[in-house]
Amino acid sequence: MTVYFPEVKKKIRFEGPDSKNPLSFKRYNPKEKILGKTMADHLRFAVCYWHTMKGLGADQFGVNTIIRSYNKAADPMKQAEQTMEAAFEFFTKLGVQFWCFHDRDIAPEADTLAETNKRLDKLTALAKKMQSDTGIKLLWGTTNAFSHRRFMAGAGTNPDPHVFAYAASQIKKAMEITKTLGGAGYVFWGGREGYDTLLNTDMGRELDHMAMLLQMAVDYKKKIGFKGQLYIEPKPKEPTKHQYDFDAANCLAFLQKYKLLKHFKINVEANHATLAAHTFPHELAFCAANGILGSVDANRGDLLLGWDTDQFPTDLYDTTLAMYIILKSGGFTTGGLNFDAHVRRQSIDNVDLFYAHIGAMDAFARGLKIAARLLKDKVLDNAIKQRYAGWNSKLGKDIEGGRMNFEKLEKYILKNGEPTLKSGRQELLENILNEYI
Amino acid sequence: MTVYFPEVKKKIRFEGPDSKNPLSFKRYNPKEKILGKTMADHLRFAVCYWHTMKGLGADQFGVNTIIRSYNKAADPMKQAEQTMEAAFEFFTKLGVQFWCFHDRDIAPEADTLAETNKRLDKLTALAKKMQSDTGIKLLWGTTNAFSHRRFMAGAGTNPDPHVFAYAASQIKKAMEITKTLGGAGYVFWGGREGYDTLLNTDMGRELDHMAMLLQMAVDYKKKIGFKGQLYIEPKPKEPTKHQYDFDAANCLAFLQKYKLLKHFKINVEANHATLAAHTFPHELAFCAANGILGSVDANRGDLLLGWDTDQFPTDLYDTTLAMYIILKSGGFTTGGLNFDAHVRRQSIDNVDLFYAHIGAMDAFARGLKIAARLLKDKVLDNAIKQRYAGWNSKLGKDIEGGRMNFEKLEKYILKNGEPTLKSGRQELLENILNEYI
Amino acid sequence: MTVYFPEVKKKIRFEGPDSKNPLSFKRYNPKEKILGKTMADHLRFAVCYWHTMKGLGADQFGVNTIIRSYNKAADPMKQAEQTMEAAFEFFTKLGVQFWCFHDRDIAPEADTLAETNKRLDKLTALAKKMQSDTGIKLLWGTTNAFSHRRFMAGAGTNPDPHVFAYAASQIKKAMEITKTLGGAGYVFWGGREGYDTLLNTDMGRELDHMAMLLQMAVDYKKKIGFKGQLYIEPKPKEPTKHQYDFDAANCLAFLQKYKLLKHFKINVEANHATLAAHTFPHELAFCAANGILGSVDANRGDLLLGWDTDQFPTDLYDTTLAMYIILKSGGFTTGGLNFDAHVRRQSIDNVDLFYAHIGAMDAFARGLKIAARLLKDKVLDNAIKQRYAGWNSKLGKDIEGGRMNFEKLEKYILKNGEPTLKSGRQELLENILNEYI
Amino acid sequence: MTVYFPEVKKKIRFEGPDSKNPLSFKRYNPKEKILGKTMADHLRFAVCYWHTMKGLGADQFGVNTIIRSYNKAADPMKQAEQTMEAAFEFFTKLGVQFWCFHDRDIAPEADTLAETNKRLDKLTALAKKMQSDTGIKLLWGTTNAFSHRRFMAGAGTNPDPHVFAYAASQIKKAMEITKTLGGAGYVFWGGREGYDTLLNTDMGRELDHMAMLLQMAVDYKKKIGFKGQLYIEPKPKEPTKHQYDFDAANCLAFLQKYKLLKHFKINVEANHATLAAHTFPHELAFCAANGILGSVDANRGDLLLGWDTDQFPTDLYDTTLAMYIILKSGGFTTGGLNFDAHVRRQSIDNVDLFYAHIGAMDAFARGLKIAARLLKDKVLDNAIKQRYAGWNSKLGKDIEGGRMNFEKLEKYILKNGEPTLKSGRQELLENILNEYI
């Protein structure tokens, strides 16, 4: 069998924090138990096919910089098969349990939908076999309804229903193959569902159409018996000037309005959160507070850059707080940590792909362990308990119990006067967090 | 009677675009009919009490720069009365129909709530008399539950229910005096309803409390028979690190979740829109598309500055597109254009207050007239009609009519193949807009 | 001769503001005299080859959307020739006087530098002929030292001197052909001259190398007798995380440090200015104040988007203030207004290219006329004169004349006390500006 | 003697990382030697008077939240004296070596400059005594020429020379008392040196005036024999719309243009760096590369907020990279780490002031230790050495030695062809950095 990553001879192993081997895990020990569950089960790492296998370093100002041996074949289907083989070699050597893909990542588009779907079937069969051979599973599948020129003005929100129909056909097929591959979920990222200018846009009508598309997906899911979780992945802008799924709250508003809430959860991407002027932890906490936290696209943005840099996540503050919120909300069920990240354009070697994933996995392993200690020591829990203690008083309970109104509360104040203020202790909590890191 | 604005001898008049008199309207002709309604009735301009009467030029790096004669009295209640007199002199000379205020703007806080409320009653009586004398009306009232130190950690979302009770008591009174003054609406701006750090915050519980407070307000409104419209005013951040009412979509999600949607509309502020990474027209269009467009805080931000600069609105692109969306959605009913804006810190003369408001009123008058022409000529309507023409085809109607599903749509594509793409014509529409300005 | 833009039969004409023909100029009347010079001579419009001829709508999330007939030939050199022909057809029909290009825009790169340069010679000869046939001139040429993968880590600032040598070779050739074509200038835009991470970067050394490269260019320019003006075009970021030519001030610091100031001026791009957190007028005013205002890349960014959207300039505030500053500083000598802008991805028709340029030219024509009236009426001049009047007093003249020091100034204050403050009149000036628009 | 911070009984001690005492240092061990120098000598921590002693939690939307016992006296001079006593109690208990102040922080302004200066003399005498009693030194002094309304339109760049004279008088006095107190430096932060609108501004003339003011300061410094280092502190905006000292590069351009470079270094503030769209390490590295790195205002901004949040620095990535660059450039001579930071508005207790400073000092101590290990292990040095190895080849040396020109370099490429590309290894370096943290 062809070897596509000869630089890495064998599976990456855990060697502990003192190892100087850059091709080892220093923190991620898949079998280690944390709060009663293995690290692997907590973190449910997935490699994404688009960046890791198909990304070659091109940007808006330059062509590809990266050359991979699995792209050498002249025949596009041959190339697709070799890419799939290389992918599973990579997944296996890295030691992740999951992968994620768009339909168009695994099979090149042909001249007609029928032909394209045949190609997809072929590659799906290959993927299924390789999943079975390796034990690696599909975290989620999705449709690329944004790269082809037909989607330039949207997929579900296109001003032309012909394009809507095309998007629907693509999603139909992508849901089918996701089911075939036993995917634990299916993601909707509306890369072109938004507008470039309000001058030519009927926002209300487009949103209605989007809801219809999602309702059809819900119906079709039921029809084919696909059991995976459906997710919406918010992003505020890019490629369009303004996207409808701006952030988790926008999605929540939309899902409630169109009675779709019970069918969808949110796939939170760190970099999309910051593009929407939220922190990554904020979006996670918002989803947790609203019962819609589903899965995570684990990457990192650059807050001084205004586009999706999709860097590998290495910031320990972010990985710690993310894992803390995820643990507090019960941990992943169908979701996981998908590395929607690509190596920098100058990281042209195969081995850079390994470094990048290893660093990210170690950073999340470290985040998990720190978060578990924070939870166990109840450091933040106690601070919050103490800060909200008043809500356990008679007054607090009466309000929360629905037994108060404006008149009663006014009487309370007329009698009791001013409250006593308490410090928020932000600096102390930040210091404590630092000592845990 | 004392004159506080002696620099402006009489009411500002419409003199037309050729006038060189800076103390005249060049565009705003209140009685002029546009699309069958007077400009005054379309625009429903309001002056805000906080910035216009109480704002004196202080910023985070410097003290007050502006000296007003109505602030000279040593006794705070005397000062409050003189300010009220000056306010109605200003409103009258400017020729607006409405004003807006926070409870604490019109009467200084005393040592106890009871005493503070007495002061409020006194000033409310004065305001009522002056409204009656001048014919000027109250667009909306609101509560300042963010300036006092007791609200440092929130009002409705405070970790201490004692503060919640205080906020409720204040809102109760503010709703009462708004009713007394015949206010057409009541606004909730949650200046401290958010968090400074997630480390000490229970977001879910705080949001529940916020909903309880708003429900109590709905109940109390019914009880006292206040007929005004309730509004929420979104703002993403400042003064807190992150506010719960981030943008219109966040508010919509919240109102739906807590079954409050039918009781509230949105008060869109231009500068808050841009702080949330939306354009002002976007927020208006989003509200219109979701049936929650209520009123407008008409100001202008600086997109290169990250705080609420609250400048007077003079950008003709913004005033045109705002009025276009407002007209399209049926125009204001209870709402209006409130100038939540303050003169720059160096604009220290009384006359600058007039210049600022005149310029803003002229800019919106111009925006209204341009928008009316755009509507009349159906320039954008036709472009949109043509762009979405496909939705009037059989396919489009079948989708919108709920008669399609994934299988049928796939069949359609297998039969019909690729769609024909049409230009979005953004540049042409931008050119046309420019020619209307 | 092949016609590439059959949709536009003849040269775009001035038809005045009442024309409803979208393929006419409503404001740009090339022969009209403004302040003693024709509009054409004031504005010196240039079309850029990269966006207008070579841009086909691809973005980071999607492939090309635009299909042009001049790209149909299978042979890349045939394609290049047909593109050149199409370009001059476009320039001529549009009625601009200038064009701009990168070396790699006009001729595709071959396997070796020698072969590539031969191709360049061929296309340069063709361009020269077409310039001569049409009377259209070259505003400036430049080198693309950022798209090829060899430049992934910089050109002049590459950690490998081999790449430095390659960049030098390319610039050498590009300067030669710019001279051949009679270019009025030559631009350096350091698309990869910056860093992606400080962790692997020696900033000081890289800056030294950059200066050496520019010094060699100065030397070579002299050697070959090229008389055009050299420009640096600042951009803060994108494609790299941080670029050395961040803004005009960064360039000024660099040019002074390395004794290059007398050889270079700045090519200010509107969109780059806002990415650097400056307004477009600020960058122009800064350059004017420091004697380094050279030429302009006339486009428009979207302040809510963090990347170079390169939209066509249509904002009348920007075009007015830009032309005001340019006129105040004496107008263009070697420089001009180059439309470094591309049609939106959905603007797929040939005719959209015309709409886009026409709208931009009209917007600048309007800006020029408004600016000329502002100048003539001395509206801003008088306000500034009055505001700085104190500097014509004895005190002001003594300070400016170098006759004061700290002791004397302290004595002045001890004697004269507090200054009298004057309003900055910002709102009034904004109103006046609006009335001129 | 009155005790103002009774909550902290004695000097904060180093107790090591395992201590759970929040009022102890876990990392900062002042006497510990790192690379041959004590931590105290490396870090040169300073407490700032304005935020720490005078900041009371007010923001643009709310009044003071913090009550300090040293503010109780009715007489402002009494208050000033008690504040000074409290300050030295705080410095001593915290265990810093330095403090910093603005003239107006230590003594309240009186009705005339003469009277104000007398007050300053009195407080300076007290400070001098307390410095002598405690051994604490002055890192730098500065002038507040931005809070008073007279400076609303600038100090050195005011359109009125009378204000220029006032600013000069204030700086004169502030330099004198800084000298009296043995200050190691003097800072210029031009809080109002910029513009609110270009419409009323003569940028070139204002910059000339600024240079004159700084030249007078240089002259006066010489005259009185003040030996401290002069610094400029860049900030891009806030309070003004645009400040002239935008960033380090702007300052460098200005200092070169006006021949002031040899007299000034830069005081880099972390939060100002990010407001200018640079990272804190970037500004330090830029200053180091240009020989102008002087001192540091050690704080932290919030990259999602657009104003100066002045938070205490606790991000270990920032403290590590900052100390790395500072160590590489030779460490502080006259400069140090001044905590230009204030406790959050809800941190109302005295003890929060201690927590905040302790956390920041520990974070920088940790950064110092990590940076020292990075240096010792040459981790980054080796990566950079290897990446730039080509510059040690003949080609590299010939270029750096000035022995190459365009023709020779072209010959080199014609002979040698394409360079071999090397990975930039960004992810690996980020992983390594993480393992050091």
PDB file of C-alpha atoms in Angstrom, chain C residues 193-310:
ATOM      1  CA  GLU C 193       6.913  41.852   3.242  1.00  0.00           C
ATOM      2  CA  GLY C 194       5.911  41.228   6.798  1.00  0.00           C
ATOM      3  CA  TYR C 195       5.539  38.251   9.089  1.00  0.00           C
ATOM      4  CA  ASP C 196       3.088  35.559  10.015  1.00  0.00           C
ATOM      5  CA  THR C 197       4.586  35.041  13.460  1.00  0.00           C
ATOM      6  CA  LEU C 198       7.243  36.887  15.409  1.00  0.00           C
ATOM      7  CA  LEU C 199       8.438  33.500  16.694  1.00  0.00           C
ATOM      8  CA  ASN C 200      10.381  32.815  13.506  1.00  0.00           C
ATOM      9  CA  THR C 201      11.176  36.385  12.460  1.00  0.00           C
ATOM     10  CA  ASP C 202      14.173  38.703  12.707  1.00  0.00           C
ATOM     11  CA  MET C 203      12.392  41.985  12.101  1.00  0.00           C
ATOM     12  CA  GLY C 204      15.436  44.229  12.202  1.00  0.00           C
ATOM     13  CA  ARG C 205      17.368  42.198   9.690  1.00  0.00           C
ATOM     14  CA  GLU C 206      14.402  41.922   7.362  1.00  0.00           C
ATOM     15  CA  LEU C 207      13.912  45.682   7.395  1.00  0.00           C
ATOM     16  CA  ASP C 208      17.578  46.200   6.580  1.00  0.00           C
ATOM     17  CA  HIS C 209      17.204  43.888   3.593  1.00  0.00           C
ATOM     18  CA  MET C 210      14.090  45.693   2.422  1.00  0.00           C
ATOM     19  CA  ALA C 211      15.997  48.962   2.471  1.00  0.00           C
ATOM     20  CA  MET C 212      18.813  47.394   0.446  1.00  0.00           C
ATOM     21  CA  LEU C 213      16.367  46.227  -2.173  1.00  0.00           C
ATOM     22  CA  LEU C 214      14.841  49.669  -2.472  1.00  0.00           C
ATOM     23  CA  GLN C 215      18.261  51.286  -2.648  1.00  0.00           C
ATOM     24  CA  MET C 216      19.185  48.950  -5.501  1.00  0.00           C
ATOM     25  CA  ALA C 217      15.972  49.980  -7.247  1.00  0.00           C
ATOM     26  CA  VAL C 218      16.889  53.641  -6.823  1.00  0.00           C
ATOM     27  CA  ASP C 219      20.336  52.922  -8.239  1.00  0.00           C
ATOM     28  CA  TYR C 220      19.003  50.927 -11.148  1.00  0.00           C
ATOM     29  CA  LYS C 221      16.402  53.534 -11.944  1.00  0.00           C
ATOM     30  CA  LYS C 222      19.181  56.081 -12.261  1.00  0.00           C
ATOM     31  CA  LYS C 223      21.311  53.743 -14.294  1.00  0.00           C
ATOM     32  CA  ILE C 224      18.648  53.062 -16.919  1.00  0.00           C
ATOM     33  CA  GLY C 225      17.434  56.627 -16.888  1.00  0.00           C
ATOM     34  CA  PHE C 226      13.909  55.846 -15.803  1.00  0.00           C
ATOM     35  CA  LYS C 227      12.324  59.147 -14.867  1.00  0.00           C
ATOM     36  CA  GLY C 228       9.104  57.935 -13.265  1.00  0.00           C
ATOM     37  CA  GLN C 229       8.261  58.520  -9.623  1.00  0.00           C
ATOM     38  CA  LEU C 230       8.816  55.653  -7.172  1.00  0.00           C
ATOM     39  CA  TYR C 231       5.995  54.952  -4.727  1.00  0.00           C
ATOM     40  CA  ILE C 232       5.473  52.756  -1.692  1.00  0.00           C
ATOM     41  CA  GLU C 233       1.950  51.540  -1.120  1.00  0.00           C
ATOM     42  CA  PRO C 234       1.214  50.885   2.539  1.00  0.00           C
ATOM     43  CA  LYS C 235      -0.999  48.066   3.743  1.00  0.00           C
ATOM     44  CA  PRO C 236      -1.202  46.916   7.344  1.00  0.00           C
ATOM     45  CA  LYS C 237      -1.980  43.221   6.980  1.00  0.00           C
ATOM     46  CA  GLU C 238      -3.292  40.634   4.531  1.00  0.00           C
ATOM     47  CA  PRO C 239      -1.920  38.461   3.145  1.00  0.00           C
ATOM     48  CA  THR C 240       0.583  38.406   6.039  1.00  0.00           C
ATOM     49  CA  LYS C 241      -0.404  38.816   9.660  1.00  0.00           C
ATOM     50  CA  HIS C 242       1.498  42.074   9.848  1.00  0.00           C
ATOM     51  CA  GLN C 243       3.106  43.996   7.033  1.00  0.00           C
ATOM     52  CA  TYR C 244       6.064  46.296   7.430  1.00  0.00           C
ATOM     53  CA  ASP C 245       4.532  49.064   5.304  1.00  0.00           C
ATOM     54  CA  PHE C 246       1.629  49.263   7.758  1.00  0.00           C
ATOM     55  CA  ASP C 247       0.566  52.816   6.924  1.00  0.00           C
ATOM     56  CA  ALA C 248       1.976  56.043   5.549  1.00  0.00           C
ATOM     57  CA  ALA C 249       3.625  56.884   8.870  1.00  0.00           C
ATOM     58  CA  ASN C 250       5.373  53.522   9.024  1.00  0.00           C
ATOM     59  CA  CYS C 251       6.663  54.091   5.516  1.00  0.00           C
ATOM     60  CA  LEU C 252       7.809  57.581   6.419  1.00  0.00           C
ATOM     61  CA  ALA C 253       9.704  56.256   9.425  1.00  0.00           C
ATOM     62  CA  PHE C 254      11.335  53.591   7.295  1.00  0.00           C
ATOM     63  CA  LEU C 255      12.241  55.910   4.437  1.00  0.00           C
ATOM     64  CA  GLN C 256      13.817  58.409   6.792  1.00  0.00           C
ATOM     65  CA  LYS C 257      15.760  55.802   8.715  1.00  0.00           C
ATOM     66  CA  TYR C 258      17.280  54.354   5.562  1.00  0.00           C
ATOM     67  CA  LYS C 259      17.857  57.707   3.821  1.00  0.00           C
ATOM     68  CA  LEU C 260      15.433  56.871   1.045  1.00  0.00           C
ATOM     69  CA  LEU C 261      12.948  59.655   1.614  1.00  0.00           C
ATOM     70  CA  LYS C 262      13.809  61.820  -1.348  1.00  0.00           C
ATOM     71  CA  HIS C 263      13.314  58.965  -3.780  1.00  0.00           C
ATOM     72  CA  PHE C 264       9.839  57.820  -2.766  1.00  0.00           C
ATOM     73  CA  LYS C 265       6.303  59.054  -2.400  1.00  0.00           C
ATOM     74  CA  ILE C 266       3.271  57.217  -1.101  1.00  0.00           C
ATOM     75  CA  ASN C 267       0.572  55.543  -3.134  1.00  0.00           C
ATOM     76  CA  VAL C 268      -2.396  55.752  -0.763  1.00  0.00           C
ATOM     77  CA  GLU C 269      -5.067  53.098  -1.075  1.00  0.00           C
ATOM     78  CA  ALA C 270      -8.407  53.888   0.508  1.00  0.00           C
ATOM     79  CA  ASN C 271      -9.121  50.336   1.632  1.00  0.00           C
ATOM     80  CA  HIS C 272      -5.627  49.897   3.044  1.00  0.00           C
ATOM     81  CA  ALA C 273      -6.081  53.084   5.041  1.00  0.00           C
ATOM     82  CA  THR C 274      -9.166  51.768   6.783  1.00  0.00           C
ATOM     83  CA  LEU C 275      -7.616  48.354   7.401  1.00  0.00           C
ATOM     84  CA  ALA C 276      -4.906  50.289   9.255  1.00  0.00           C
ATOM     85  CA  ALA C 277      -7.583  51.968  11.385  1.00  0.00           C
ATOM     86  CA  HIS C 278      -7.225  55.303   9.625  1.00  0.00           C
ATOM     87  CA  THR C 279      -9.704  57.050   7.394  1.00  0.00           C
ATOM     88  CA  PHE C 280      -8.802  57.475   3.733  1.00  0.00           C
ATOM     89  CA  PRO C 281      -8.744  61.291   4.166  1.00  0.00           C
ATOM     90  CA  HIS C 282      -6.441  60.886   7.161  1.00  0.00           C
ATOM     91  CA  GLU C 283      -3.834  59.035   5.149  1.00  0.00           C
ATOM     92  CA  LEU C 284      -4.040  61.621   2.389  1.00  0.00           C
ATOM     93  CA  ALA C 285      -3.781  64.490   4.869  1.00  0.00           C
ATOM     94  CA  PHE C 286      -0.868  62.834   6.646  1.00  0.00           C
ATOM     95  CA  CYS C 287       0.970  62.413   3.341  1.00  0.00           C
ATOM     96  CA  ALA C 288       0.185  65.974   2.320  1.00  0.00           C
ATOM     97  CA  ALA C 289       1.434  67.318   5.650  1.00  0.00           C
ATOM     98  CA  ASN C 290       4.668  65.396   5.215  1.00  0.00           C
ATOM     99  CA  GLY C 291       5.220  66.095   1.532  1.00  0.00           C
ATOM    100  CA  ILE C 292       4.892  62.483   0.424  1.00  0.00           C
ATOM    101  CA  LEU C 293       1.505  62.400  -1.287  1.00  0.00           C
ATOM    102  CA  GLY C 294       2.077  60.707  -4.615  1.00  0.00           C
ATOM    103  CA  SER C 295      -0.763  58.737  -6.094  1.00  0.00           C
ATOM    104  CA  VAL C 296      -4.009  57.076  -5.069  1.00  0.00           C
ATOM    105  CA  ASP C 297      -5.477  53.612  -5.337  1.00  0.00           C
ATOM    106  CA  ALA C 298      -9.072  54.687  -5.501  1.00  0.00           C
ATOM    107  CA  ASN C 299     -11.347  52.084  -4.056  1.00  0.00           C
ATOM    108  CA  ARG C 300     -13.503  51.562  -1.007  1.00  0.00           C
ATOM    109  CA  GLY C 301     -13.446  49.113   1.871  1.00  0.00           C
ATOM    110  CA  ASP C 302     -16.192  47.944   4.139  1.00  0.00           C
ATOM    111  CA  LEU C 303     -15.390  49.097   7.643  1.00  0.00           C
ATOM    112  CA  LEU C 304     -17.307  46.192   9.134  1.00  0.00           C
ATOM    113  CA  LEU C 305     -15.245  43.670   7.183  1.00  0.00           C
ATOM    114  CA  GLY C 306     -11.640  43.033   8.065  1.00  0.00           C
ATOM    115  CA  TRP C 307     -10.219  42.295   4.663  1.00  0.00           C
ATOM    116  CA  ASP C 308      -9.458  44.154   1.477  1.00  0.00           C
ATOM    117  CA  THR C 309     -12.839  44.218  -0.235  1.00  0.00           C
ATOM    118  CA  ASP C 310     -11.543  46.534  -2.953  1.00  0.00           C
TER     119      ASP C 310
END
